[in-house]
Tab-separated table of C-alpha atoms and ligand atoms in Angstrom:
chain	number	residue	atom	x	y	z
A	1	UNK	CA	-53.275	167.541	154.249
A	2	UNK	CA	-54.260	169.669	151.380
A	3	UNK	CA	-54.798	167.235	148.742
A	4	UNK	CA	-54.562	163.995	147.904
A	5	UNK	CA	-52.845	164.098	144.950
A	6	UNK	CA	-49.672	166.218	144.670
A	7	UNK	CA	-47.257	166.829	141.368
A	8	UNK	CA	-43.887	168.253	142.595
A	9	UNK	CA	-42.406	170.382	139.531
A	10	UNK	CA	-39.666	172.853	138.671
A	11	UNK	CA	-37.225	173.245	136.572
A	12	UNK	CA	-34.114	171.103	135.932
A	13	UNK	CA	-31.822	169.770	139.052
A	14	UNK	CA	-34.000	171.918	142.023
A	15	UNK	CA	-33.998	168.990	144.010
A	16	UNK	CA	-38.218	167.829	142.967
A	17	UNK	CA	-37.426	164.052	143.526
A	18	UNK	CA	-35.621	164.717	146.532
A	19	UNK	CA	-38.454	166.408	148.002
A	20	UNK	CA	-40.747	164.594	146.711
A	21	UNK	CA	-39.666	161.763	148.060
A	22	UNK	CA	-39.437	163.576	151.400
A	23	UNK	CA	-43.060	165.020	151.209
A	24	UNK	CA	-43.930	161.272	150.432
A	25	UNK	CA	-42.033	159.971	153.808
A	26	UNK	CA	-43.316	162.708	155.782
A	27	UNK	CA	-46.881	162.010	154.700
A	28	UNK	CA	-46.737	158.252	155.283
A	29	UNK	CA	-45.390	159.295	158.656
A	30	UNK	CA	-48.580	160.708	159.714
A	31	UNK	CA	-50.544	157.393	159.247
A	32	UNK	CA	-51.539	157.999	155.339
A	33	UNK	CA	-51.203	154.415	153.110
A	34	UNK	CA	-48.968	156.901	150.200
A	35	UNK	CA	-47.872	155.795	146.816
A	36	UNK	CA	-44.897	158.256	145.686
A	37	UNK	CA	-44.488	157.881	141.646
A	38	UNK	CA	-41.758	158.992	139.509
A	39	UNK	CA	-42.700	160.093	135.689
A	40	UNK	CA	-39.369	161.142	134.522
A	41	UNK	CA	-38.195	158.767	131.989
A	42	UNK	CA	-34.715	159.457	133.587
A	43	UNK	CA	-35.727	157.447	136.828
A	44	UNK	CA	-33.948	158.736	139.924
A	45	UNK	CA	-36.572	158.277	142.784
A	46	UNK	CA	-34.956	154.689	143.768
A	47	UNK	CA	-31.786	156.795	144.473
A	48	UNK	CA	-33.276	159.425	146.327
A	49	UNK	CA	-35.077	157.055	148.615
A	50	UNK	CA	-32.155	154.837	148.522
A	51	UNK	CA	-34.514	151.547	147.416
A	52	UNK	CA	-34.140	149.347	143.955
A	53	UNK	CA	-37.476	150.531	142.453
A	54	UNK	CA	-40.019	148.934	139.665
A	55	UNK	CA	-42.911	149.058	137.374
A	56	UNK	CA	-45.000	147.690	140.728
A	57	UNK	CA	-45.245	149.894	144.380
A	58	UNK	CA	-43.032	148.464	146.340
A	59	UNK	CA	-42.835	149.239	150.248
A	60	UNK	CA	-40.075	151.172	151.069
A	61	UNK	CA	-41.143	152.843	154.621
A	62	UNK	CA	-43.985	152.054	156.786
A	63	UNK	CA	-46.976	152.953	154.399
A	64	UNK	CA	-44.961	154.119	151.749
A	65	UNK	CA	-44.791	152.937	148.310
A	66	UNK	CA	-42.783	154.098	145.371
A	67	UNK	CA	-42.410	153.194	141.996
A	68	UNK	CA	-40.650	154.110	138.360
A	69	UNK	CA	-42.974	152.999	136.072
A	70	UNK	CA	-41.848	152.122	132.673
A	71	UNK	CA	-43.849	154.008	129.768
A	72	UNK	CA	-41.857	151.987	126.992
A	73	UNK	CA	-42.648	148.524	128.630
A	74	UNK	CA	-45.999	149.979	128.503
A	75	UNK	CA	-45.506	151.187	124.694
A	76	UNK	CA	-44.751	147.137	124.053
A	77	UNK	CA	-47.618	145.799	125.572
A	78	UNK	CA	-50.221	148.603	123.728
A	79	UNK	CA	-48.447	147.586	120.543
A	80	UNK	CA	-48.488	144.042	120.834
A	81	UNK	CA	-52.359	144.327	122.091
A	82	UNK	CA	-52.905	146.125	118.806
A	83	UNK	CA	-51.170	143.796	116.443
A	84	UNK	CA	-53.140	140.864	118.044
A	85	UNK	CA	-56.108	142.144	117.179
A	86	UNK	CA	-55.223	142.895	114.095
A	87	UNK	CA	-53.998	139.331	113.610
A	88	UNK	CA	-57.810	137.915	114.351
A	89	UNK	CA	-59.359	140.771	111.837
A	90	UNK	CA	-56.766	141.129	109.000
A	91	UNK	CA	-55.837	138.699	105.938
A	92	UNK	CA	-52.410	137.768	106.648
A	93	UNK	CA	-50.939	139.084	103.948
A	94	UNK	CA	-51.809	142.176	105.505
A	95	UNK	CA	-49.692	141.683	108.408
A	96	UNK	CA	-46.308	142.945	107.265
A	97	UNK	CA	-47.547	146.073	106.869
A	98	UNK	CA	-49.684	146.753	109.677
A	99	UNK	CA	-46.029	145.644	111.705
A	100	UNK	CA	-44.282	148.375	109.833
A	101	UNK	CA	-46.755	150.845	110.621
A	102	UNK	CA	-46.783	149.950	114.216
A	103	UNK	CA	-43.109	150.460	114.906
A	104	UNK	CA	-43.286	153.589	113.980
A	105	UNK	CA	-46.078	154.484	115.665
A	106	UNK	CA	-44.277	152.506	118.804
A	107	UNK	CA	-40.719	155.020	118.395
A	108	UNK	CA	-43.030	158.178	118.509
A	109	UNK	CA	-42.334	160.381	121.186
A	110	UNK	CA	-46.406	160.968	121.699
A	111	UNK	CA	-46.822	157.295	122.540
A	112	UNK	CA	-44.603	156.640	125.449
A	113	UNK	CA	-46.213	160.304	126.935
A	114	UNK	CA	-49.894	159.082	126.001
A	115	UNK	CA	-48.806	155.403	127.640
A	116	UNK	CA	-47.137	157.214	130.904
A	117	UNK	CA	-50.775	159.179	130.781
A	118	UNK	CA	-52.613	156.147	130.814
A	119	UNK	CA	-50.320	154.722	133.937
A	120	UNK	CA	-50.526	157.651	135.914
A	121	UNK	CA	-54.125	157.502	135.257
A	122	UNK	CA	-54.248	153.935	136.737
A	123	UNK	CA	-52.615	155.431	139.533
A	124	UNK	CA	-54.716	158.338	140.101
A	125	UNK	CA	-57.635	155.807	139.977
A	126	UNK	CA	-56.487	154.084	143.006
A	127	UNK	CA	-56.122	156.956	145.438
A	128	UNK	CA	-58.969	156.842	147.703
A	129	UNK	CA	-59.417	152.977	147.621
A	130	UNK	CA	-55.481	151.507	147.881
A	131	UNK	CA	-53.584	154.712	148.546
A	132	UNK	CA	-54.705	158.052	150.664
A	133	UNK	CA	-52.074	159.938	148.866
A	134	UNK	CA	-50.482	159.973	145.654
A	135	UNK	CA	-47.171	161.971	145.273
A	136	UNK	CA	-45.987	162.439	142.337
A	137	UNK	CA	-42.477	163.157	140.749
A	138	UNK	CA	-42.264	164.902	137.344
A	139	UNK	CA	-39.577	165.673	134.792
A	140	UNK	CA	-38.363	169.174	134.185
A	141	UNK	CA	-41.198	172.307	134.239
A	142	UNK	CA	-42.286	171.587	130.148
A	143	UNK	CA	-42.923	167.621	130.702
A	144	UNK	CA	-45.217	168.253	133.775
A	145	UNK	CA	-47.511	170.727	131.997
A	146	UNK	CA	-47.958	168.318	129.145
A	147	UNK	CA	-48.324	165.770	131.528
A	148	UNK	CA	-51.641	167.763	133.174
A	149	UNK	CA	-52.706	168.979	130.133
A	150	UNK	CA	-52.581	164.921	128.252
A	151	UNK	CA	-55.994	164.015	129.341
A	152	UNK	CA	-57.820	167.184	127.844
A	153	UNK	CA	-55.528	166.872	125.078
A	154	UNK	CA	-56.491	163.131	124.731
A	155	UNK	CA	-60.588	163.379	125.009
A	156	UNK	CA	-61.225	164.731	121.377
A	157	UNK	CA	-59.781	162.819	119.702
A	158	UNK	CA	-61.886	159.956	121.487
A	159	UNK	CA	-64.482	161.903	120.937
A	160	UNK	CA	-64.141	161.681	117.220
A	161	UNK	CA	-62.861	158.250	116.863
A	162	UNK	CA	-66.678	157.244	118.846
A	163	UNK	CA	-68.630	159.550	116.315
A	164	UNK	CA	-66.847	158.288	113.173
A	165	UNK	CA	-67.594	154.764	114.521
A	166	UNK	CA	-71.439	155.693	115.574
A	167	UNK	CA	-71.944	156.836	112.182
A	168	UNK	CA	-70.221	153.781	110.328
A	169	UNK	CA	-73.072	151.426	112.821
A	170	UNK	CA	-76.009	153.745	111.876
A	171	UNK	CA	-75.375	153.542	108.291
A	172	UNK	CA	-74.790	150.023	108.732
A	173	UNK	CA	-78.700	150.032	110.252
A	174	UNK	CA	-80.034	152.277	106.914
A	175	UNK	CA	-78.198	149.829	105.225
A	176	UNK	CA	-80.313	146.883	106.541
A	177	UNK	CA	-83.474	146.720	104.361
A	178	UNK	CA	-85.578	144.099	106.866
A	179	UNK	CA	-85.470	147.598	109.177
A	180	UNK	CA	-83.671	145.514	111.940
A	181	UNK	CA	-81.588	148.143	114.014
A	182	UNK	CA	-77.823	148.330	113.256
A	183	UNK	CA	-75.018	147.367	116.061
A	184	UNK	CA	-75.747	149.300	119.276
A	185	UNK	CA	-73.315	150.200	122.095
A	186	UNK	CA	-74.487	147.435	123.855
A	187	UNK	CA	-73.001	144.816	121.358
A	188	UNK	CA	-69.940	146.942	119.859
A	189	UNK	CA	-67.065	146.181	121.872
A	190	UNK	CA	-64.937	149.087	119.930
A	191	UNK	CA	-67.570	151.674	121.038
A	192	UNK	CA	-68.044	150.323	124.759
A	193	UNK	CA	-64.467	150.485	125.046
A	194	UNK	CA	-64.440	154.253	123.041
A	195	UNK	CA	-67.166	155.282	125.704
A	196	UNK	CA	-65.155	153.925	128.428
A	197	UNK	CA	-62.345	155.459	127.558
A	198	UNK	CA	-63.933	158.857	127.184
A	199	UNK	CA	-65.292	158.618	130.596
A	200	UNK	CA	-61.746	157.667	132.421
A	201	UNK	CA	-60.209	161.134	130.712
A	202	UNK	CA	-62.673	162.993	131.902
A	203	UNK	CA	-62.782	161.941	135.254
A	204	UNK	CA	-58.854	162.445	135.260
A	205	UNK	CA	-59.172	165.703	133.736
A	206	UNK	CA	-61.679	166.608	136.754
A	207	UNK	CA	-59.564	165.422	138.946
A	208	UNK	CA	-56.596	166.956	138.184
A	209	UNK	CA	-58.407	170.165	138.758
A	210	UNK	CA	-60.273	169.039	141.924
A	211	UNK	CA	-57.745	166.692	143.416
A	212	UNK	CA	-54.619	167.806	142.639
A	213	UNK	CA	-52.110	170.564	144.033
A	214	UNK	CA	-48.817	171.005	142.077
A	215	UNK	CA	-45.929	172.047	144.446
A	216	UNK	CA	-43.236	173.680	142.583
A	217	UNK	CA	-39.931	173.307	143.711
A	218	UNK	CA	-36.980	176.496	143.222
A	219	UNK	CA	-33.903	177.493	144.145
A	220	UNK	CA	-33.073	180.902	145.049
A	221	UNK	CA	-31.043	182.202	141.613
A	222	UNK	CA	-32.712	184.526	139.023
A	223	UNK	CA	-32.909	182.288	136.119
A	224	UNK	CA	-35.064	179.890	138.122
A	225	UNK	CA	-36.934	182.173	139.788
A	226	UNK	CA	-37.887	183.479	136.249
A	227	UNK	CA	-39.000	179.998	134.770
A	228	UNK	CA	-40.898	179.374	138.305
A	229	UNK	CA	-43.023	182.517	137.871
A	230	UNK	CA	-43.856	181.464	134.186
A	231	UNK	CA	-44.597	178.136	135.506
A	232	UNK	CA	-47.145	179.710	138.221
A	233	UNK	CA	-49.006	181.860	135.764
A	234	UNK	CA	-49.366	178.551	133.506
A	235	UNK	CA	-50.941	176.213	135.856
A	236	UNK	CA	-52.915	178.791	137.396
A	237	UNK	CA	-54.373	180.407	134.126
A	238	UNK	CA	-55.360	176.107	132.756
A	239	UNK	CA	-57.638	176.060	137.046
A	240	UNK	CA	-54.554	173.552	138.424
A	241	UNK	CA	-54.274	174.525	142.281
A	242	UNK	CA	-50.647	175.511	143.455
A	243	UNK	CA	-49.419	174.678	147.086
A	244	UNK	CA	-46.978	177.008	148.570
A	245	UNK	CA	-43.867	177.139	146.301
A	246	UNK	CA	-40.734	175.675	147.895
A	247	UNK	CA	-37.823	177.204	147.929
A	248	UNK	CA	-34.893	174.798	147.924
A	249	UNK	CA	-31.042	174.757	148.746
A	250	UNK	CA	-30.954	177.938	150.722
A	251	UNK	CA	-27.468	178.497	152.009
A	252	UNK	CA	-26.531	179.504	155.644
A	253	UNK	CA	-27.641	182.405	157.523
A	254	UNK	CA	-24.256	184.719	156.241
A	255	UNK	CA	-22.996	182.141	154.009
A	256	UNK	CA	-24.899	183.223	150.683
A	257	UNK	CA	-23.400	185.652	148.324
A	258	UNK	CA	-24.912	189.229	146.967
A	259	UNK	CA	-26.293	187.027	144.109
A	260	UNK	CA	-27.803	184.330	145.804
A	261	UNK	CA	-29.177	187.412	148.677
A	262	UNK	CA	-30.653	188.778	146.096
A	263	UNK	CA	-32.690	185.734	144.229
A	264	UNK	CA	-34.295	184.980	147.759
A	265	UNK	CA	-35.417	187.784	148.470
A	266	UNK	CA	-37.076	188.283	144.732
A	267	UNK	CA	-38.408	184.557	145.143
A	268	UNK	CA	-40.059	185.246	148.164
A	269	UNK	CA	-41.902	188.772	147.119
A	270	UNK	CA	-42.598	186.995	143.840
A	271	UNK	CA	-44.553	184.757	145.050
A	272	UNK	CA	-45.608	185.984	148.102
A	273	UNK	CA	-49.795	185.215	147.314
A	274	UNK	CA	-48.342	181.423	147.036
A	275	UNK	CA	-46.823	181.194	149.854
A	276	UNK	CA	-43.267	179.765	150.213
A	277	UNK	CA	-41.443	177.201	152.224
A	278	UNK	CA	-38.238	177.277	153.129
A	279	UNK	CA	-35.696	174.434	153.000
A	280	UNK	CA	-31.947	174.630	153.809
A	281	UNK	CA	-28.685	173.481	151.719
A	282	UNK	CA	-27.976	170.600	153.603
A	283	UNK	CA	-23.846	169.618	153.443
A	284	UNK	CA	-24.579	166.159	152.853
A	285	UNK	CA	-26.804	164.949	149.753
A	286	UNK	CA	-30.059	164.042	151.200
A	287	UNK	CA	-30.909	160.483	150.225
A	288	UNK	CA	-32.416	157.708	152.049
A	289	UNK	CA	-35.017	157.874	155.151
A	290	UNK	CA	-33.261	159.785	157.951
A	291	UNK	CA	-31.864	162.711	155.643
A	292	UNK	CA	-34.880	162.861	153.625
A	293	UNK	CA	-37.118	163.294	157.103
A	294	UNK	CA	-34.945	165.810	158.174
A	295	UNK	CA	-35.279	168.088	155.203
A	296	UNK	CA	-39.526	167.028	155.017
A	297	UNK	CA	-39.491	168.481	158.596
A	298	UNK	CA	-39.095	172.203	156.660
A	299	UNK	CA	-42.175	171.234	154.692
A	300	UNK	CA	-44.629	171.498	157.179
A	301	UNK	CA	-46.827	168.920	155.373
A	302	UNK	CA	-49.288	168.253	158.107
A	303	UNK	CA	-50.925	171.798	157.892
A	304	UNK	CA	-53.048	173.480	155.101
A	305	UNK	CA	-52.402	175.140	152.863
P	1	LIG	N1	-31.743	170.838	150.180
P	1	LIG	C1	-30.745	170.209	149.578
P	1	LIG	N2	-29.488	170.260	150.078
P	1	LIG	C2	-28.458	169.625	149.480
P	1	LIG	N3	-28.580	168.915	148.360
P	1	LIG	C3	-29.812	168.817	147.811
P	1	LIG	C4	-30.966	169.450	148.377
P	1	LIG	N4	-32.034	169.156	147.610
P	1	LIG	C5	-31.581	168.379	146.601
P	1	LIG	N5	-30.260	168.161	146.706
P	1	LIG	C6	-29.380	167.410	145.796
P	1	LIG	O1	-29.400	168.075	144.536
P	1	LIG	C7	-29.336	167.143	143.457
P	1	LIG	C8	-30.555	167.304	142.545
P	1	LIG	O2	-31.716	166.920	143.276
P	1	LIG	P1	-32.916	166.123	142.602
P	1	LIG	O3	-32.428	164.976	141.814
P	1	LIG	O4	-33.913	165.886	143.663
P	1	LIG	O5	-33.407	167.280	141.610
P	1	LIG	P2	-34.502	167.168	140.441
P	1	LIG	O6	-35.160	168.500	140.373
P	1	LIG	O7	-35.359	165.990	140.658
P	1	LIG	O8	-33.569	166.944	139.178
P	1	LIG	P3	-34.051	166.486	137.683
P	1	LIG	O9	-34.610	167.731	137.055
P	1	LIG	O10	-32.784	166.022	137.064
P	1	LIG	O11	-35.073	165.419	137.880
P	1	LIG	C9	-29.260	165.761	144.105
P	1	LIG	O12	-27.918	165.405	144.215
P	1	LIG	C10	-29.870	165.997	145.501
P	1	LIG	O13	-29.378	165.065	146.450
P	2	LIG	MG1	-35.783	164.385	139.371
């Protein structure tokens, strides 16, 4: 295996929930406990893997689990774990507007990404203890490197929020004329859980980098090929590690026109210091257990990189 946690990307309709999925069976097949994950708000790992999915892993192979989690569900529970603590700290009066303010914070694009962060995160947490593997299914090229790059992204703007609040408890100690020292870490909640939360994007942010491979998925026409290549510059130039880039949908020895000829054989000089896999147009769509082993068997997932 080459790592444990893997982010299939590419661009639009290449087939990276299909073969994620597949990677996922063909992983679990070897004797790993996996968890396969879909974070495309457009859910369509259930349908791959031919299963009724949900917020919670649920076993769909021997020693597979998949699930779609749900960032807005997650969105609603943030919110409403805001708004009660604002409840206990603000006049009620107060109320109506703190509401107002958090529905709009709730509809904000940023917010459902941050929240689908914070469940990956959860996720990523677990591998090693619950799961072996972690396989992960991402929206379209764009999504997944905003997905990576959410945890740096996220840390300083912790980072601030503790120092703001550090300096608001030591002037609070100044303050204090008897000289008794001001609220410490030890008895702010808000800054234990600032701290806390510092330390959990940072790990993930390591992780990511030590952890993680991202497998992009293609398929061989120019315009992808082009938006793979930026893709592999990207992740390589922010120190993510790339498995072998697959190349998906290939037609028939014979069967694929001048055009198609062509985009393969750029694909595979393009990214020849990758490394590519190879796996076949199949004439049936690939969905559920036995068709999605049959195209893993291309993937060669047992051996390294
Ligand atoms: N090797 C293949 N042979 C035949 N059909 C395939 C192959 N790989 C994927 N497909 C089919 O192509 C379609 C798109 O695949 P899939 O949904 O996995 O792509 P995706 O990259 O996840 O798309 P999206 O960007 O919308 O998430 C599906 O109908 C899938 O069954
Ligand atoms: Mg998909």
């Amino acid at each position: 295996m080459t790592a444990p946690i893997t982010f299939v990307g590419g661009k639009g309709g290449v087939g990276k929930t299909t073969l994620a999925a597949a990677r996922a069976l063909a992983l679990a097949d070897t004797g790993l406990r996996v968890l396969v994950l879909s974070t495309d708000p457009a859910h369509s790992l259930g349908d791959a893997l031919e299963a009724s999915l949900s917020d919670e892993p649920a076993e769909v192979a021997p020693r597979l689990w998949a699930c779609e989690p749900d960032a807005d569900a997650a969105v609603r529970r943030r919110i409403a774990q805001v708004a009660e603590d604002a409840r206990q700290a603000v006049p009620t009066e107060v109320m109506p507007a703190v509401h107002r303010h958090l529905d709009q914070a709730g509809s904000s694009p940023g917010m459902a990404e941050s929240a689908l962060a914070d469940l990956l995160i959860d996720r990523m947490d677990e591998v090693g203890d619950r799961w072996d593997a972690l396989v992960v299914d991402s929206a379209p090229t764009g999504h997944l490197l905003r997905l990576l790059h959410l945890p740096t992204l996220l840390t300083p703007w912790v980072v601030g929020l503790t120092r703001q609040r550090e300096r608001a408890n030591r002037a609070e100690a100044f303050a204090d004329v008897v000289g008794r020292s001001g609220p410490e870490e030890d008895d702010d909640p808000l800054l234990r859980r600032l701290h806390a939360r510092r330390h959990r994007l940072e790990r993930a942010s390591a992780r990511l980098r030590e952890d993680a491979v991202v497998a992009l998925v293609t398929v061989p026409r120019r315009m992808v090929l082009a938006e793979t290549a930026r893709a592999v510059d990207q992740l390589a130039g922010a120190g993510f590690a790339l498995d072998r880039v697959v190349v998906n949908q290939i037609p028939p020895e014979g069967a694929a026109g001048p055009d198609t000829a062509a985009a393969l054989a750029a694909t595979r000089e393009r990214f020849a210091a990758q490394g590519t896999v190879e796996v076949p147009l199949q004439d049936t769509e690939p969905t559920g257990a036995a068709r999605l082993r049959r195209l893993a068997a291309h993937l060669d997932t047992g051996a390294p990189a």
